[in-house]
XYZ file of C-alpha atoms in Angstrom:
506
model
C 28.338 115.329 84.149
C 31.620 114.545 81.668
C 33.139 116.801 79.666
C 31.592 116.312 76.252
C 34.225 117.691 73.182
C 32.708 118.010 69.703
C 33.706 116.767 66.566
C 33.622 120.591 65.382
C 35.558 122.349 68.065
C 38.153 119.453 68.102
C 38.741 119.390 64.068
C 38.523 123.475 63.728
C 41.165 123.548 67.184
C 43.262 121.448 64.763
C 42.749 123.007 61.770
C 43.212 126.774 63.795
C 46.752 125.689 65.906
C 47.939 124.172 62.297
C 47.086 127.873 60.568
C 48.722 129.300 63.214
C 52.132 127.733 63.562
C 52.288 127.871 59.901
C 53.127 131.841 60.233
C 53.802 132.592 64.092
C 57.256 131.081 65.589
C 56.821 130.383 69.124
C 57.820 133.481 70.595
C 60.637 131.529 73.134
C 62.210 130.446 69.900
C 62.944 134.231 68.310
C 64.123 135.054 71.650
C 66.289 132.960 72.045
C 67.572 133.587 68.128
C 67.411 137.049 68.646
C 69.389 136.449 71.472
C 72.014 134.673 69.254
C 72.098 137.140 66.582
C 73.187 139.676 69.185
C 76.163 137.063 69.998
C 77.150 135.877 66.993
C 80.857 136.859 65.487
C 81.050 135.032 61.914
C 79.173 137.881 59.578
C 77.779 135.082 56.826
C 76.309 133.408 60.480
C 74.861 136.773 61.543
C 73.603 137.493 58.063
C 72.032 134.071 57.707
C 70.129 134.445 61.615
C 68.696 138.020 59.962
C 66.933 136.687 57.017
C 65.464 134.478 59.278
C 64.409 136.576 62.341
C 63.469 139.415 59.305
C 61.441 136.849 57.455
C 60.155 135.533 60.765
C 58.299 139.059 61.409
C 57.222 139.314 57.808
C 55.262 135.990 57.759
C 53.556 137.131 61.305
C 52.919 140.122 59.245
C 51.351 138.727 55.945
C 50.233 135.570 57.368
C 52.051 133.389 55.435
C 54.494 130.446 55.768
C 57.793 130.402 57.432
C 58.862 128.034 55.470
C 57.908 126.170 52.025
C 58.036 123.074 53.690
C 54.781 123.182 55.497
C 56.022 119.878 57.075
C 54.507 116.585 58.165
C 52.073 116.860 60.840
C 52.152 115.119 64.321
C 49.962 114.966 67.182
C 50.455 113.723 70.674
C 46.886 113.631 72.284
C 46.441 113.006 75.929
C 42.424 112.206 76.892
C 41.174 112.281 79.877
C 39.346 108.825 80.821
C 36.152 110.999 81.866
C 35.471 112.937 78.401
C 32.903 111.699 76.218
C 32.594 112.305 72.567
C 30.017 114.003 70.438
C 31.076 112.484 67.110
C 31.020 110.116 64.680
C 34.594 109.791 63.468
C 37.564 108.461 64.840
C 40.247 110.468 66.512
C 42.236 110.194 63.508
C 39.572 110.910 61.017
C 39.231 114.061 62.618
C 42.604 115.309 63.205
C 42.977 114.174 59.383
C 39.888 116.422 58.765
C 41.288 119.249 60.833
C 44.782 118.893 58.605
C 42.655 118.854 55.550
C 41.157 121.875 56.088
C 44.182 124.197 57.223
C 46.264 122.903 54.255
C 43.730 123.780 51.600
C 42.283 127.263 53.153
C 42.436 129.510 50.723
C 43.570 132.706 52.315
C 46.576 130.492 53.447
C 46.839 127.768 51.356
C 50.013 125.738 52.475
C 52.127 122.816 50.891
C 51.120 119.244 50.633
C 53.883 117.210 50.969
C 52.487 114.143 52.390
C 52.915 110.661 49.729
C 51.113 107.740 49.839
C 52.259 104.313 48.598
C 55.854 105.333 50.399
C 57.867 102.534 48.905
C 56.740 102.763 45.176
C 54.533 104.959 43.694
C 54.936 108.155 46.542
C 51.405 110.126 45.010
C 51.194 113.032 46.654
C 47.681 112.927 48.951
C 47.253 116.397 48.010
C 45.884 117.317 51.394
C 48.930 116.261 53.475
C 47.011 113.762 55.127
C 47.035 111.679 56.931
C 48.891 112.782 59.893
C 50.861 110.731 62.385
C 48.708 110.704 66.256
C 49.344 109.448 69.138
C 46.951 108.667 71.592
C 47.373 108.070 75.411
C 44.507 107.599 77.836
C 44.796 109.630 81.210
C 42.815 110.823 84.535
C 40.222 113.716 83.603
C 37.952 115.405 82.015
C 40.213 117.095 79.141
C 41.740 116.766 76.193
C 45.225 117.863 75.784
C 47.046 118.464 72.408
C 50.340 119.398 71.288
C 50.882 119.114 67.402
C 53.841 119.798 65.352
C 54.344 120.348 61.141
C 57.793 119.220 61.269
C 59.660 120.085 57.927
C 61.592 116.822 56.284
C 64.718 119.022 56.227
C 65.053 118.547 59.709
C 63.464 115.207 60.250
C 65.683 113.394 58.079
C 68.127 114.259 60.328
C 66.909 111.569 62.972
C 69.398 109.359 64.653
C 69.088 106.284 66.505
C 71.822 104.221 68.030
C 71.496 101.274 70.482
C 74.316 101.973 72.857
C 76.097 99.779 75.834
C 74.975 100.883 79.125
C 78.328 101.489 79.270
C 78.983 104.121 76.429
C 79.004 107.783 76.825
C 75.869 109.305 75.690
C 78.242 112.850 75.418
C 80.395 110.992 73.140
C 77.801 109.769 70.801
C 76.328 112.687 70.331
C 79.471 114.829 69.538
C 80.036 112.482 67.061
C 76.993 112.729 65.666
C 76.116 115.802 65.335
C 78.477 116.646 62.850
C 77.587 113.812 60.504
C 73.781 115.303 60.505
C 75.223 118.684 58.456
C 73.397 121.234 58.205
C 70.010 120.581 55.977
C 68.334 120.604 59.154
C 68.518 124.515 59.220
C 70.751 125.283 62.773
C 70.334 126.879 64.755
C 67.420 125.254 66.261
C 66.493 123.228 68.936
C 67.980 118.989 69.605
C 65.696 116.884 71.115
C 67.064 113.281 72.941
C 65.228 110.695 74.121
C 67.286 108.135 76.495
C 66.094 104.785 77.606
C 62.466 102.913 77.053
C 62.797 100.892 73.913
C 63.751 101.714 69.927
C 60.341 103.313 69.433
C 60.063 104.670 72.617
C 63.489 106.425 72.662
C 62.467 107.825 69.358
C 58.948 109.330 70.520
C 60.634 110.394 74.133
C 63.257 113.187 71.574
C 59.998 114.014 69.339
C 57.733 114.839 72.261
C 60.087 116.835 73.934
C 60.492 119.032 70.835
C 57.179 120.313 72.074
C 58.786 122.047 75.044
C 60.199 125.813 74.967
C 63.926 126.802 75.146
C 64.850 127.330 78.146
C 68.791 127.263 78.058
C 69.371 130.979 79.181
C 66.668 130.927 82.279
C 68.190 127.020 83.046
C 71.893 128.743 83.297
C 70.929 131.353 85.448
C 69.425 129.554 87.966
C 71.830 126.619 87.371
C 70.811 122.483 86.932
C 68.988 120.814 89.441
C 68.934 117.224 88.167
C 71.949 115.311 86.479
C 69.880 115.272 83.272
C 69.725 119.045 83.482
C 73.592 119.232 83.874
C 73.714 116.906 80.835
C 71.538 119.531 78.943
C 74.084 122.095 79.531
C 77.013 120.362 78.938
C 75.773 118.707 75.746
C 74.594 122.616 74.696
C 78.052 124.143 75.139
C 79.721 121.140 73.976
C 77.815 121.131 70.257
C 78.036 124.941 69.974
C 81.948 124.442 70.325
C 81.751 122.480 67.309
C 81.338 125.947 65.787
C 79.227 124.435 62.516
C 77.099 127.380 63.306
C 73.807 129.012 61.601
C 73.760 127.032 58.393
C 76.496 125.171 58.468
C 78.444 128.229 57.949
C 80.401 128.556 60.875
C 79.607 130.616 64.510
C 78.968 130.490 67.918
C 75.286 129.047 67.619
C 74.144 125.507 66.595
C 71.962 124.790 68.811
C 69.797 126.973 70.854
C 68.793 124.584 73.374
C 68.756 120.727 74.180
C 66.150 118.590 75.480
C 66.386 115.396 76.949
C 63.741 113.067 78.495
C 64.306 109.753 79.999
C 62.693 106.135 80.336
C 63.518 103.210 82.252
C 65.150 100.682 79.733
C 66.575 96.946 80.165
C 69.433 96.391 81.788
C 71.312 95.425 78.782
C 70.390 98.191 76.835
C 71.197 102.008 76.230
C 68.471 103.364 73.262
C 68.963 106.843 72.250
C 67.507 108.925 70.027
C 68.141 112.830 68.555
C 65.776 114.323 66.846
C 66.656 117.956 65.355
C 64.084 121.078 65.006
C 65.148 123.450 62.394
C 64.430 126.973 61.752
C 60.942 126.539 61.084
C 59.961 125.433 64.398
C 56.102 125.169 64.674
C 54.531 123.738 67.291
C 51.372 124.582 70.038
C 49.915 123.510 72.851
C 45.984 123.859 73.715
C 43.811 122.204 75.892
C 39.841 121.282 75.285
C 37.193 121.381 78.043
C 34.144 121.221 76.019
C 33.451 124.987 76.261
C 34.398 125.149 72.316
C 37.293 125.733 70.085
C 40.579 126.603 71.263
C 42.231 129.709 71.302
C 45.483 130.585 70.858
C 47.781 133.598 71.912
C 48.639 136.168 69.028
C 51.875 136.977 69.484
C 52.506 141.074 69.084
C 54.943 142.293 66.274
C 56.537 144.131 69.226
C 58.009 140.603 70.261
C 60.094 140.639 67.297
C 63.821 141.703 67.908
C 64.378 144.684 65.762
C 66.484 142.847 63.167
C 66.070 143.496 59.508
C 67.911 142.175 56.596
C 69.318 143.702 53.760
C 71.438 142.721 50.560
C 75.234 142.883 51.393
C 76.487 146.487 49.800
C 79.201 144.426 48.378
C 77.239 141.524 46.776
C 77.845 140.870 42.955
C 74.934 141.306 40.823
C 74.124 138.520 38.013
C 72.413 138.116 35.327
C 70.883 134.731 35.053
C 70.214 135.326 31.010
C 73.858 136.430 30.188
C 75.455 133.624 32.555
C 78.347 132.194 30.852
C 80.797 129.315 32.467
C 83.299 131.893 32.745
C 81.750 134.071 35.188
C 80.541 130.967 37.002
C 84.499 130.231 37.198
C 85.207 133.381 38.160
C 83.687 132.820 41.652
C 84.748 132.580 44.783
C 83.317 130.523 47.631
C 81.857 132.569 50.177
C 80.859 135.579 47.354
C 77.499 136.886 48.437
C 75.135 137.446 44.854
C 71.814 138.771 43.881
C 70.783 136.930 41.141
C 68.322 138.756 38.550
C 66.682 136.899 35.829
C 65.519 133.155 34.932
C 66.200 130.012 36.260
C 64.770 126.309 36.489
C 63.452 124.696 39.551
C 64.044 120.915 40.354
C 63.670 118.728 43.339
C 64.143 114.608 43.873
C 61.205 113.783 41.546
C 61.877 116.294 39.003
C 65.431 114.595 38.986
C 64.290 111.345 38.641
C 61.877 112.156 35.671
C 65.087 113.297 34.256
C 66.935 110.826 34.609
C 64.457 107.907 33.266
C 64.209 110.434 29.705
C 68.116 110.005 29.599
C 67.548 106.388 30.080
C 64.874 106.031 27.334
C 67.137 107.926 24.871
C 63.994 110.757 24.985
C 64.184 114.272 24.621
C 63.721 116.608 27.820
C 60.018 118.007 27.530
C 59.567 121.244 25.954
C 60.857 124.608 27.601
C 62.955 122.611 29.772
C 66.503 123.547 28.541
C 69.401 123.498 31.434
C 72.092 124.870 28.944
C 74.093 127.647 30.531
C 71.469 128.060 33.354
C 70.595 127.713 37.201
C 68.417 125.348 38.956
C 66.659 126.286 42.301
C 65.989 123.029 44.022
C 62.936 124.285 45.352
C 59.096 123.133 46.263
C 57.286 126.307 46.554
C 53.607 126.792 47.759
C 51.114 127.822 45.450
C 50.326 131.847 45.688
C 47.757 133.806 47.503
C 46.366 136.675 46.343
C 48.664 138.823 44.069
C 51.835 136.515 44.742
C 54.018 135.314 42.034
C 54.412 132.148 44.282
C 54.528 131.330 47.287
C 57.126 130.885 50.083
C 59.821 129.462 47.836
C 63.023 128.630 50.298
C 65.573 126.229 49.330
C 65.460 122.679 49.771
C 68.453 120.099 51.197
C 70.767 120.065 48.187
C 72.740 116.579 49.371
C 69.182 114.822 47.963
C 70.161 115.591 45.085
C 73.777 114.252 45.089
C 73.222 111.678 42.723
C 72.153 112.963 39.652
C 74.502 116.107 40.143
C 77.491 114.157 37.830
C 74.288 113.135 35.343
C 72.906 117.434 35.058
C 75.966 118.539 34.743
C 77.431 116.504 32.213
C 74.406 115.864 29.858
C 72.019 119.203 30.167
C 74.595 121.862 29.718
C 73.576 123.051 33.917
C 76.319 125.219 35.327
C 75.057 126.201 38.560
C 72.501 124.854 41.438
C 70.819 126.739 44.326
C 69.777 124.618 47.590
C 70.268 124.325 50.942
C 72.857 123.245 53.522
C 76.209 121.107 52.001
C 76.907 119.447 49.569
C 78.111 115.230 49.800
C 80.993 113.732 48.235
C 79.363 112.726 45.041
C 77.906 116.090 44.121
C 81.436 118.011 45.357
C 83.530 115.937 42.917
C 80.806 116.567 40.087
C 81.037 120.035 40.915
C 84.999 120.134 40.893
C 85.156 117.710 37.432
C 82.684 120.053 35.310
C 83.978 123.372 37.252
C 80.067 124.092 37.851
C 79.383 126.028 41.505
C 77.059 125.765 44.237
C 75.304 128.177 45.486
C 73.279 128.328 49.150
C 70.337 130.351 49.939
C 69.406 130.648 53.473
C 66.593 127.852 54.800
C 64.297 129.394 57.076
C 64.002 132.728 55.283
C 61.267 131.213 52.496
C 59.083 134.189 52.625
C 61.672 136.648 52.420
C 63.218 134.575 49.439
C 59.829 134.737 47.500
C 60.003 138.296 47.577
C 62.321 138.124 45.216
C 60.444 136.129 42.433
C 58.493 138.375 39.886
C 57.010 135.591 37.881
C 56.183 132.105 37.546
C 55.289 129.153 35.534
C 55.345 125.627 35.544
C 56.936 124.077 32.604
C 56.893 120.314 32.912
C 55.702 117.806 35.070
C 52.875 119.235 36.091
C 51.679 116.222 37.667
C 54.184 116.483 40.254
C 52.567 119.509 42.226
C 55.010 121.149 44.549
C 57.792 118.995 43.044
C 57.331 120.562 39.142
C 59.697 121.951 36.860
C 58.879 126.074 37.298
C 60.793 128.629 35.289
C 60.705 131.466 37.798
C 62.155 135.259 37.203
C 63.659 136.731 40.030
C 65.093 140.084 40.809
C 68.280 140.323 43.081
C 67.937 137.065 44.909
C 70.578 136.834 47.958
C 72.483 133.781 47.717
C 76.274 132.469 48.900
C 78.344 130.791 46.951
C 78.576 127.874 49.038
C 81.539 125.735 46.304
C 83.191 127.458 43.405
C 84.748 125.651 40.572
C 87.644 125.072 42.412
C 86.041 122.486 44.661
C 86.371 125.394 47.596
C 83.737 124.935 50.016
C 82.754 127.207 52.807
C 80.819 124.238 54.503
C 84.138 122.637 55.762
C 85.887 125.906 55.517
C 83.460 127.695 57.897
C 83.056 125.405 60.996
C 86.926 124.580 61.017
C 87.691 128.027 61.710
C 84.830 128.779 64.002
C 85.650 125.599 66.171
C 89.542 127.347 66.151
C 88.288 130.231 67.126
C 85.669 128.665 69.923
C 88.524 126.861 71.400
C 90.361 130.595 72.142
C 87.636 132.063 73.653
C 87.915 132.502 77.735
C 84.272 131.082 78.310
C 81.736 129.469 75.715
């Protein structure tokens, strides 16, 4: 008799795993961070890796995202040739079902970030469907799934390169890594994919983001296979590039590094690196027909005991007294808890913006920049007596190119994001002697803490991607570039990759 799975159990196994990644880390991964937090030297990498592990326990606590971005979901099915199905949908129509219904549950509603029409008119699906699934056929009687929300943070830190068979795959990637910066939310996990062909190489360093880190156990038993040797060497190698916990500088980038192979034509070399960021979310079940799957709760015991507070020495602002002077008056690497209003903004927000500057029309009502800070933020909508949701920061470099346009035309003097900043939004910064200012990715939760009230102000059409005017009450942030073009993003790693260099052993 074949294993019959239901169109129920499958969708609500979907809909369950995608609930539950949303607020439980996989328990390897704040080991092995907890781990590095007990390591770590630089004090704005330690302080970063706290907010995280501290906002890590509070989400497994309040059931709530880890991070705003609720991510993309993928699925890698494998189905045994023996199972029969009770349904009446396709396999994607039901893992699209399954997504549907975890993103809009109301007890944990979470961010849909998924567009349609992805050239032109991106429209938000509202549901974060559909999701991307693959399929392969094997032996059995079961259905296996792993499934992933990977956060666009991290994923638009892909790389691909067709290499020579006779290029050094080390090389490549220490040259890469550095050029991915840090939006992708280090320390985390790299997954590589060698060999096959473009796609496959690609799908090889996604799947094997599914695995857990290993690094420590792998060390102390030492490699057993050349591509385990390569794991460790390309592990110790990156970590000496000192860029550290976001981008700040430290011993940890990367907290592990996964590689899986595939035979590949002789004339070719595909590789692929694919990063995982803080918000790693990812499970593993398996369906036998006997109903829906269950999943391991993870204890709050499991947590290191690691929990962040404001820096004693952090400056206190006032967002509704800000003046360019006191903007000047900072210095990169400050630590401040900002009280007060501020704007929100993201890439669509921007380019609304943009097109009223274009059309000679006024910026809608309420939306007034002058003298103020904007959060480039995406929150998700609140729960029960929240003000809003988790409301971390966002990859600031996206919004590069309308940095010169802000702060010249809407009177802006400050921005809040993630990660660095490129060369077009650094000069901007220097030229109107505006700063920067980084709040910790990862640590959404723990930043929405801090947010009394909120409103959306224009845009509402957008969803997630609105203008908000939120009030917030000692909100940690760095100042990542002051007005004098200092940065601690190239600051940072240049010293830790000094001070890696002295060290006896890595």
């Amino acid at each position: 008799m074949p294993t019959t799975i239901r169109q129920d159990d499958f969708i609500q196994s979907i809909a369950d795993a995608l609930q539950h990644i949303s607020y439980y880390h996989p328990l390897d991964y704040i080991h092995a961070l907890g781990a590095a937090y007990e390591r770590e030297e630089s004090p704005a990498a330690k302080d970063a890796i706290a907010q995280i592990l501290t906002n890590s326990r509070m989400c497994a606590e309040g059931q709530r995202p880890i991070c705003q971005d609720t991510g993309s979901v993928v699925v890698f099915l494998k189905v045994g040739m023996a199972v029969r199905w009770e349904t009446t949908r396709s396999i994607q129509e039901m893992v699209d079902e399954g997504v549907r219904r975890a993103y809009l549950l109301p007890e944990n509603i979470l961010r849909a970030s998924i567009v349609a029409d992805a050239a032109f008119t991106r429209r938000n699906t509202r549901d974060n469907t559909p999701a991307v699934v693959h399929v392969e056929l094997v032996p059995g009687e079961t259905v296996e799934v792993k499934l992933a929300a990977k956060g666009g943070g991290s994923e638009n830190k892909a790389k691909f390169a067709m290499l020579n068979p006779s290029d050094s795959i080390v090389d490549w990637v220490l040259k890469t890594v550095p050029l991915m910066g840090a939006g992708w939310c280090p320390p985390g996990m790299l997954g590589i994919g060698i060999g096959g062909s473009a796609e496959k190489a690609m799908l090889l360093a996604k799947e094997s983001l599914m695995e857990h880190i290993d690094m420590a156990q792998l060390k102390a038993r030492g490699p057993q296979s050349r591509i385990e040797e390569l794991r460790i060497e390309l592990h110790d190698k990156i970590n000496a590039l000192g860029i550290g916990a976001q981008g700040l500088g430290g011993l940890s980038t990367v907290l592990d590094v996964k590689i899986w192979d595939f035979p590949t034509h002789a004339a070719s070399k595909p590789i692929a690196m694919i990063p995982n960021c803080a918000a790693t979310r990812h499970a593993h079940f398996t369906l036998d027909g006997s109903g829906v799957a269950q999943l391991p709760i993870p204890r709050l015991e499991d947590w290191p005991a690691v929990t962040w507070r404001p820096d004693a020495n952090a400056t206190r602002v006032n967002l509704d007294t800000l003046t360019r002077a006191e903007v000047e008056s900072w210095t990169a690497g400050d630590r401040l808890l900002l009280s007060g209003r501020m704007l929100t903004g993201r890439d669509a927000a921007h380019k609304r913006i943009a097109d009223c500057f274009a059309k000679g029309e006024p910026l809608p009502e309420g939306v007034d920049f002058t003298n103020r800070v904007i959060y480039y933020v995406g929150p998700v909508d609140p729960v029960r007596d929240e003000a809003v949701g988790p409301a971390g920061p966002t990859t600031a470099t996206r919004m590069d190119k309308f940095t010169e346009m802000m702060l010249d035309k809407t009177g802006l003097i400050a921005m809040v994001g993630k990660a660095e900043r490129g060369p077009t939004g650094l000069e901007a910064i220097r030229k109107h002697r505006a700063a920067y200012l980084m709040a910790v990715g990862g640590a959404a939760y723990l930043v929405s803490k801090a947010i009394r009230k909120s409103r959306v102000v224009a845009f509402a059409d957008l969803g997630m991607e609105a203008i908000y005017e939120f009030e917030v009450e000692e909100m940690p942030v760095t100042v990542a570039v002051d007005a004098s073009g200092r940065n601690v993003h190239e600051e940072g790693p240049k010293e830790w990759q000094q001070r890696i260099r002295a060290l006896p052993v890595l």
